[in-house]
Each structure stands twice: as C-alpha cells, then as structure tokens.
C-alpha cells in the first residue's frame, strides 16, 4: 500500500527555522517525484516545489524560490521541506504528494498534511 | 501561466441530484492534461479524474469528467452525503496550476 506519512503539527515563532518531513512506503522512492503543496487557512492549493529523489533535481515555484528548501534522504525514503526564517504568513497546511516522472504535475497520492503555525 | 477559473463558487444540492462543476482555462490545456481533486473537510486532497475523463483507482462511477481545450466539466451523477467537499481542477500540461475550487454543499 502506497503511503506518504508526514510529520506532526508545529508551532513556531517568527524568525525560527523548521524542517518538516514526508516518509513514503509501499513503492520505490526514487521512481516518483515528490511535490510540496501549500494550503493557507480557508484557501486553495498552491504548488511550492518538487524534487526528483533519484538525483535530487529540484524545481521551485517563483513564489517560493529562496524562501524554502526541499531535499530528500534516499536511505530512509523521506522528503523534507525546510525554512530558515519563518514568517507569520507561512502559517498553513503543507502537503507532500507524489507524481510519476512522465506526468510530473499529476498527484496520485498525498500525505495527510502538516499544520505549521507561526505566531509570536 | 495558465489560469483556471472554476464555477460556481458554491453548489448546494440535495442527495440524489446531479452536480455539474465547470473549469475554464485561460489557454488551451495541452494533451487534455486536466485533473480533478476532491478535498473533504479536514482531509488531504484525493485524485478523482485525470486526463480530463479517466477515473482514478477506486473512484465511484458516479464521478465523471469531460471536456477539452479550455472548457472542462466534472459531473457527479447522483450526489451522496459523503460528496460534501471542495473540488479543485488542475492543469498539468504546462507546468501546473490549480483552480480556486468549487464547494459542494448537501442540503
């Protein structure tokens, strides 16, 4: 069974750093891209960035370039989304999702989401 | 960037009724690379339809997709209470973008 299991909810202060994770199982981690999607409170879905776990090639949305970093650890089938300096506006639910290399933007399985709250 | 406009914003129908959701693209979606996702309250999105009209694994046949070019439709033939959700269209033919969603309410 394909599963993407994300780390738990986080409460942080502005300026703090954070890394959230997405651990996959039930398929070969390096055969599918992982994408991170943001959903701000009461809002829609926004594509942030994606990574090819086979070679760590990354592609960032211009809206998020420079503010977040994505990475993977193939040894433990896990993808990460990281912030060096959080802002209040980063408060949102973050989802990881997988896609096939032939249809990179089509997400067939999603993680359950990680709620990030940034507040002073 | 291809902009997707979904309508209506909210649809309120009774169980058993037919729901028709629209997704219009600002330019033609290549290869009919148009998907629909369902997001129930408090849950992650779930893939319903891809390639404009193909149902994803495990999706009931009361969900169907149609359209090409710039105009696409998701139809729920007979609404059930568990279909309460926000439905998003997404194009993945040119990078990828999501619509803003249609909320389906059950009377």
mmCIF file of C-alpha atoms in Angstrom:
data_model
loop_
_atom_site.group_PDB
_atom_site.id
_atom_site.type_symbol
_atom_site.label_atom_id
_atom_site.label_comp_id
_atom_site.label_asym_id
_atom_site.label_seq_id
_atom_site.Cartn_x
_atom_site.Cartn_y
_atom_site.Cartn_z
ATOM 1 C CA UNK A 1 0.000 0.000 0.000
ATOM 2 C CA UNK A 2 1.361 3.388 -1.022
ATOM 3 C CA UNK A 3 1.615 5.760 1.925
ATOM 4 C CA UNK A 4 3.063 9.211 2.456
ATOM 5 C CA UNK A 5 3.223 9.959 6.183
ATOM 6 C CA UNK A 6 4.056 13.484 7.246
ATOM 7 C CA UNK A 7 5.500 14.758 10.499
ATOM 8 C CA UNK A 8 3.269 16.310 13.125
ATOM 9 C CA UNK A 9 1.945 19.802 13.626
ATOM 10 C CA UNK A 10 4.408 22.547 14.545
ATOM 11 C CA UNK A 11 4.069 25.844 16.398
ATOM 12 C CA UNK A 12 6.949 28.264 15.818
ATOM 13 C CA UNK A 13 7.867 31.911 16.325
ATOM 14 C CA UNK A 14 8.739 34.299 13.503
ATOM 15 C CA UNK A 15 12.403 34.033 12.571
ATOM 16 C CA UNK A 16 12.751 30.434 13.734
ATOM 17 C CA UNK A 17 13.800 27.599 11.466
ATOM 18 C CA UNK A 18 11.803 24.474 10.729
ATOM 19 C CA UNK A 19 12.049 21.243 8.781
ATOM 20 C CA UNK A 20 9.031 19.021 8.166
ATOM 21 C CA UNK A 21 9.156 15.560 6.682
ATOM 22 C CA UNK A 22 7.292 13.177 4.407
ATOM 23 C CA UNK A 23 8.167 9.475 4.735
ATOM 24 C CA UNK A 24 6.983 7.216 1.945
ATOM 25 C CA UNK A 25 6.364 3.499 1.817
ATOM 26 C CA UNK A 26 4.797 0.949 -0.487
ATOM 27 C CA UNK A 27 6.725 1.968 -3.600
ATOM 28 C CA UNK A 28 10.234 2.733 -4.813
ATOM 29 C CA UNK A 29 11.057 6.215 -3.507
ATOM 30 C CA UNK A 30 13.375 7.074 -6.392
ATOM 31 C CA UNK A 31 10.810 6.282 -9.104
ATOM 32 C CA UNK A 32 8.451 9.161 -8.338
ATOM 33 C CA UNK A 33 8.803 12.880 -7.836
ATOM 34 C CA UNK A 34 7.734 14.480 -4.547
ATOM 35 C CA UNK A 35 5.983 17.852 -4.621
ATOM 36 C CA UNK A 36 5.120 20.143 -1.735
ATOM 37 C CA UNK A 37 1.785 21.995 -1.800
ATOM 38 C CA UNK A 38 0.694 24.816 0.492
ATOM 39 C CA UNK A 39 -2.855 25.484 1.644
ATOM 40 C CA UNK A 40 -3.307 28.643 3.665
ATOM 41 C CA UNK A 41 -6.243 28.758 6.085
ATOM 42 C CA UNK A 42 -9.518 28.638 4.173
ATOM 43 C CA UNK A 43 -7.729 28.936 0.831
ATOM 44 C CA UNK A 44 -6.845 26.797 -2.180
ATOM 45 C CA UNK A 45 -3.868 24.702 -3.214
ATOM 46 C CA UNK A 46 -0.532 26.201 -4.275
ATOM 47 C CA UNK A 47 2.365 24.283 -5.788
ATOM 48 C CA UNK A 48 5.594 25.174 -3.992
ATOM 49 C CA UNK A 49 8.406 22.960 -5.246
ATOM 50 C CA UNK A 50 9.218 19.457 -6.409
ATOM 51 C CA UNK A 51 12.162 17.127 -6.246
ATOM 52 C CA UNK A 52 13.312 14.037 -8.090
ATOM 53 C CA UNK A 53 14.610 11.735 -5.334
ATOM 54 C CA UNK A 54 16.747 9.770 -7.803
ATOM 55 C CA UNK A 55 19.148 12.687 -8.385
ATOM 56 C CA UNK A 56 17.850 15.454 -6.078
ATOM 57 C CA UNK A 57 16.983 17.697 -9.023
ATOM 58 C CA UNK A 58 14.684 20.434 -7.763
ATOM 59 C CA UNK A 59 12.254 22.887 -9.315
ATOM 60 C CA UNK A 60 10.784 25.751 -7.305
ATOM 61 C CA UNK A 61 7.746 27.891 -7.970
ATOM 62 C CA UNK A 62 8.888 31.514 -8.365
ATOM 63 C CA UNK A 63 6.564 32.372 -5.489
ATOM 64 C CA UNK A 64 8.585 30.213 -3.088
ATOM 65 C CA UNK A 65 12.086 30.285 -4.569
ATOM 66 C CA UNK A 66 14.592 31.444 -1.974
ATOM 67 C CA UNK A 67 12.223 31.102 0.968
ATOM 68 C CA UNK A 68 12.068 27.305 1.290
ATOM 69 C CA UNK A 69 14.406 24.427 0.567
ATOM 70 C CA UNK A 70 13.392 20.898 -0.366
ATOM 71 C CA UNK A 71 15.561 17.821 -0.071
ATOM 72 C CA UNK A 72 15.424 14.057 0.295
ATOM 73 C CA UNK A 73 17.235 11.280 2.157
ATOM 74 C CA UNK A 74 17.119 8.190 -0.014
ATOM 75 C CA UNK A 75 18.434 5.996 2.809
ATOM 76 C CA UNK A 76 15.191 6.474 4.739
ATOM 77 C CA UNK A 77 12.751 7.219 1.871
ATOM 78 C CA UNK A 78 11.982 10.660 3.225
ATOM 79 C CA UNK A 79 11.490 14.088 1.716
ATOM 80 C CA UNK A 80 11.858 17.379 3.562
ATOM 81 C CA UNK A 81 10.608 20.947 3.363
ATOM 82 C CA UNK A 82 12.691 23.483 5.260
ATOM 83 C CA UNK A 83 12.525 27.128 6.265
ATOM 84 C CA UNK A 84 15.489 29.086 7.682
ATOM 85 C CA UNK A 85 13.426 32.040 8.889
ATOM 86 C CA UNK A 86 9.685 31.611 9.280
ATOM 87 C CA UNK A 87 7.162 34.394 8.843
ATOM 88 C CA UNK A 88 3.634 34.650 10.182
ATOM 89 C CA UNK A 89 2.449 34.340 6.596
ATOM 90 C CA UNK A 90 3.916 30.806 6.474
ATOM 91 C CA UNK A 91 1.054 29.646 8.681
ATOM 92 C CA UNK A 92 -0.620 26.970 6.589
ATOM 93 C CA UNK A 93 -1.188 23.303 5.996
ATOM 94 C CA UNK A 94 1.572 21.725 3.924
ATOM 95 C CA UNK A 95 1.076 18.569 1.888
ATOM 96 C CA UNK A 96 3.530 16.313 0.139
ATOM 97 C CA UNK A 97 2.346 14.422 -2.924
ATOM 98 C CA UNK A 98 3.936 12.045 -5.392
ATOM 99 C CA UNK A 99 3.877 12.067 -9.172
ATOM 100 C CA UNK A 100 5.173 9.888 -11.921
ATOM 101 C CA UNK A 101 8.165 11.178 -13.879
ATOM 102 C CA UNK A 102 6.135 11.107 -17.106
ATOM 103 C CA UNK A 103 3.360 13.311 -15.662
ATOM 104 C CA UNK A 104 5.213 15.331 -13.085
ATOM 105 C CA UNK A 105 2.288 17.566 -12.196
ATOM 106 C CA UNK A 106 -0.290 14.820 -11.611
ATOM 107 C CA UNK A 107 -0.523 13.805 -7.954
ATOM 108 C CA UNK A 108 -1.927 10.351 -7.322
ATOM 109 C CA UNK A 109 -1.085 10.003 -3.625
ATOM 110 C CA UNK A 110 -0.913 12.662 -0.935
ATOM 111 C CA UNK A 111 0.364 12.865 2.613
ATOM 112 C CA UNK A 112 -2.077 13.699 5.396
ATOM 113 C CA UNK A 113 -0.689 17.211 5.785
ATOM 114 C CA UNK A 114 1.422 19.055 8.360
ATOM 115 C CA UNK A 115 -0.057 22.136 10.006
ATOM 116 C CA UNK A 116 2.510 24.859 10.606
ATOM 117 C CA UNK A 117 1.546 27.763 12.858
ATOM 118 C CA UNK A 118 3.868 30.750 13.099
ATOM 119 C CA UNK A 119 2.967 33.207 15.813
ATOM 120 C CA UNK A 120 4.761 35.452 18.253
ATOM 121 C CA UNK B 1 0.881 30.661 -16.605
ATOM 122 C CA UNK B 2 -2.465 29.031 -17.339
ATOM 123 C CA UNK B 3 -5.192 30.410 -15.082
ATOM 124 C CA UNK B 4 -8.078 28.100 -14.197
ATOM 125 C CA UNK B 5 -11.452 29.607 -13.298
ATOM 126 C CA UNK B 6 -13.930 27.347 -11.537
ATOM 127 C CA UNK B 7 -17.649 27.934 -11.280
ATOM 128 C CA UNK B 8 -19.821 28.130 -9.400
ATOM 129 C CA UNK B 9 -18.027 29.024 -6.196
ATOM 130 C CA UNK B 10 -20.564 27.061 -4.145
ATOM 131 C CA UNK B 11 -23.115 24.478 -5.210
ATOM 132 C CA UNK B 12 -25.894 23.459 -2.844
ATOM 133 C CA UNK B 13 -27.874 20.387 -3.869
ATOM 134 C CA UNK B 14 -29.915 17.575 -2.360
ATOM 135 C CA UNK B 15 -28.859 13.926 -2.216
ATOM 136 C CA UNK B 16 -29.596 12.168 -5.485
ATOM 137 C CA UNK B 17 -29.331 15.336 -7.571
ATOM 138 C CA UNK B 18 -26.805 15.858 -10.344
ATOM 139 C CA UNK B 19 -23.889 18.232 -9.781
ATOM 140 C CA UNK B 20 -22.121 19.946 -12.671
ATOM 141 C CA UNK B 21 -18.851 21.754 -11.928
ATOM 142 C CA UNK B 22 -17.052 23.865 -14.504
ATOM 143 C CA UNK B 23 -13.369 24.633 -15.015
ATOM 144 C CA UNK B 24 -12.313 27.104 -17.696
ATOM 145 C CA UNK B 25 -8.670 27.616 -18.688
ATOM 146 C CA UNK B 26 -7.152 30.891 -19.871
ATOM 147 C CA UNK B 27 -5.496 28.997 -22.731
ATOM 148 C CA UNK B 28 -5.751 25.539 -24.192
ATOM 149 C CA UNK B 29 -4.637 22.735 -21.879
ATOM 150 C CA UNK B 30 -2.192 20.562 -23.799
ATOM 151 C CA UNK B 31 -2.917 16.866 -24.086
ATOM 152 C CA UNK B 32 -6.103 17.262 -22.042
ATOM 153 C CA UNK B 33 -3.830 17.214 -19.009
ATOM 154 C CA UNK B 34 -6.606 18.263 -16.692
ATOM 155 C CA UNK B 35 -7.281 16.648 -13.308
ATOM 156 C CA UNK B 36 -9.936 16.968 -10.621
ATOM 157 C CA UNK B 37 -9.283 16.527 -6.906
ATOM 158 C CA UNK B 38 -11.730 16.165 -4.033
ATOM 159 C CA UNK B 39 -10.902 17.614 -0.633
ATOM 160 C CA UNK B 40 -13.261 16.650 2.166
ATOM 161 C CA UNK B 41 -13.258 18.743 5.358
ATOM 162 C CA UNK B 42 -10.112 18.147 7.385
ATOM 163 C CA UNK B 43 -8.618 15.785 4.815
ATOM 164 C CA UNK B 44 -5.921 15.874 2.182
ATOM 165 C CA UNK B 45 -6.928 16.209 -1.474
ATOM 166 C CA UNK B 46 -7.679 12.997 -3.361
ATOM 167 C CA UNK B 47 -7.256 12.461 -7.098
ATOM 168 C CA UNK B 48 -10.620 11.820 -8.787
ATOM 169 C CA UNK B 49 -10.105 12.359 -12.506
ATOM 170 C CA UNK B 50 -7.032 12.679 -14.729
ATOM 171 C CA UNK B 51 -6.596 13.169 -18.451
ATOM 172 C CA UNK B 52 -9.878 15.121 -18.317
ATOM 173 C CA UNK B 53 -12.031 11.974 -18.247
ATOM 174 C CA UNK B 54 -10.225 8.986 -16.699
ATOM 175 C CA UNK B 55 -11.268 7.973 -13.193
ATOM 176 C CA UNK B 56 -8.501 7.327 -10.711
ATOM 177 C CA UNK B 57 -8.284 3.991 -8.923
ATOM 178 C CA UNK B 58 -11.207 3.319 -6.597
ATOM 179 C CA UNK B 59 -13.296 6.318 -7.671
ATOM 180 C CA UNK B 60 -17.026 5.527 -7.990
ATOM 181 C CA UNK B 61 -18.531 5.726 -11.452
ATOM 182 C CA UNK B 62 -20.952 8.463 -10.383
ATOM 183 C CA UNK B 63 -17.970 10.792 -10.889
ATOM 184 C CA UNK B 64 -17.187 11.622 -14.499
ATOM 185 C CA UNK B 65 -15.067 14.183 -16.292
ATOM 186 C CA UNK B 66 -15.333 15.658 -19.756
ATOM 187 C CA UNK B 67 -14.047 18.456 -21.916
ATOM 188 C CA UNK B 68 -11.028 19.534 -23.894
ATOM 189 C CA UNK B 69 -9.162 22.653 -24.903
ATOM 190 C CA UNK B 70 -10.232 25.325 -22.457
ATOM 191 C CA UNK B 71 -13.541 24.005 -21.078
ATOM 192 C CA UNK B 72 -13.832 21.095 -18.691
ATOM 193 C CA UNK B 73 -16.602 19.646 -16.542
ATOM 194 C CA UNK B 74 -16.819 17.376 -13.519
ATOM 195 C CA UNK B 75 -20.202 15.707 -13.108
ATOM 196 C CA UNK B 76 -21.443 13.882 -10.036
ATOM 197 C CA UNK B 77 -24.427 11.975 -11.352
ATOM 198 C CA UNK B 78 -26.198 11.255 -8.063
ATOM 199 C CA UNK B 79 -25.000 13.208 -5.074
ATOM 200 C CA UNK B 80 -24.419 11.361 -1.837
ATOM 201 C CA UNK B 81 -23.927 12.954 1.586
ATOM 202 C CA UNK B 82 -20.267 11.940 1.626
ATOM 203 C CA UNK B 83 -19.637 14.027 -1.519
ATOM 204 C CA UNK B 84 -19.591 17.145 0.667
ATOM 205 C CA UNK B 85 -16.222 18.609 -0.289
ATOM 206 C CA UNK B 86 -14.299 21.234 -2.206
ATOM 207 C CA UNK B 87 -13.421 20.155 -5.737
ATOM 208 C CA UNK B 88 -10.327 21.546 -7.455
ATOM 209 C CA UNK B 89 -9.369 21.334 -11.071
ATOM 210 C CA UNK B 90 -5.690 21.330 -12.010
ATOM 211 C CA UNK B 91 -3.859 21.530 -15.308
ATOM 212 C CA UNK B 92 -0.544 19.708 -15.556
ATOM 213 C CA UNK B 93 0.219 20.182 -19.232
ATOM 214 C CA UNK B 94 2.213 23.401 -18.882
ATOM 215 C CA UNK B 95 3.914 23.404 -15.502
ATOM 216 C CA UNK B 96 0.844 23.146 -13.326
ATOM 217 C CA UNK B 97 -1.820 25.304 -11.739
ATOM 218 C CA UNK B 98 -4.896 24.739 -9.593
ATOM 219 C CA UNK B 99 -8.287 26.373 -9.797
ATOM 220 C CA UNK B 100 -9.688 28.033 -6.683
ATOM 221 C CA UNK B 101 -12.218 25.293 -6.064
ATOM 222 C CA UNK B 102 -15.964 24.698 -6.002
ATOM 223 C CA UNK B 103 -17.554 23.888 -2.682
ATOM 224 C CA UNK B 104 -20.338 21.302 -2.874
ATOM 225 C CA UNK B 105 -22.845 21.507 -0.056
ATOM 226 C CA UNK B 106 -25.504 18.894 0.625
ATOM 227 C CA UNK B 107 -28.931 20.248 1.527
#
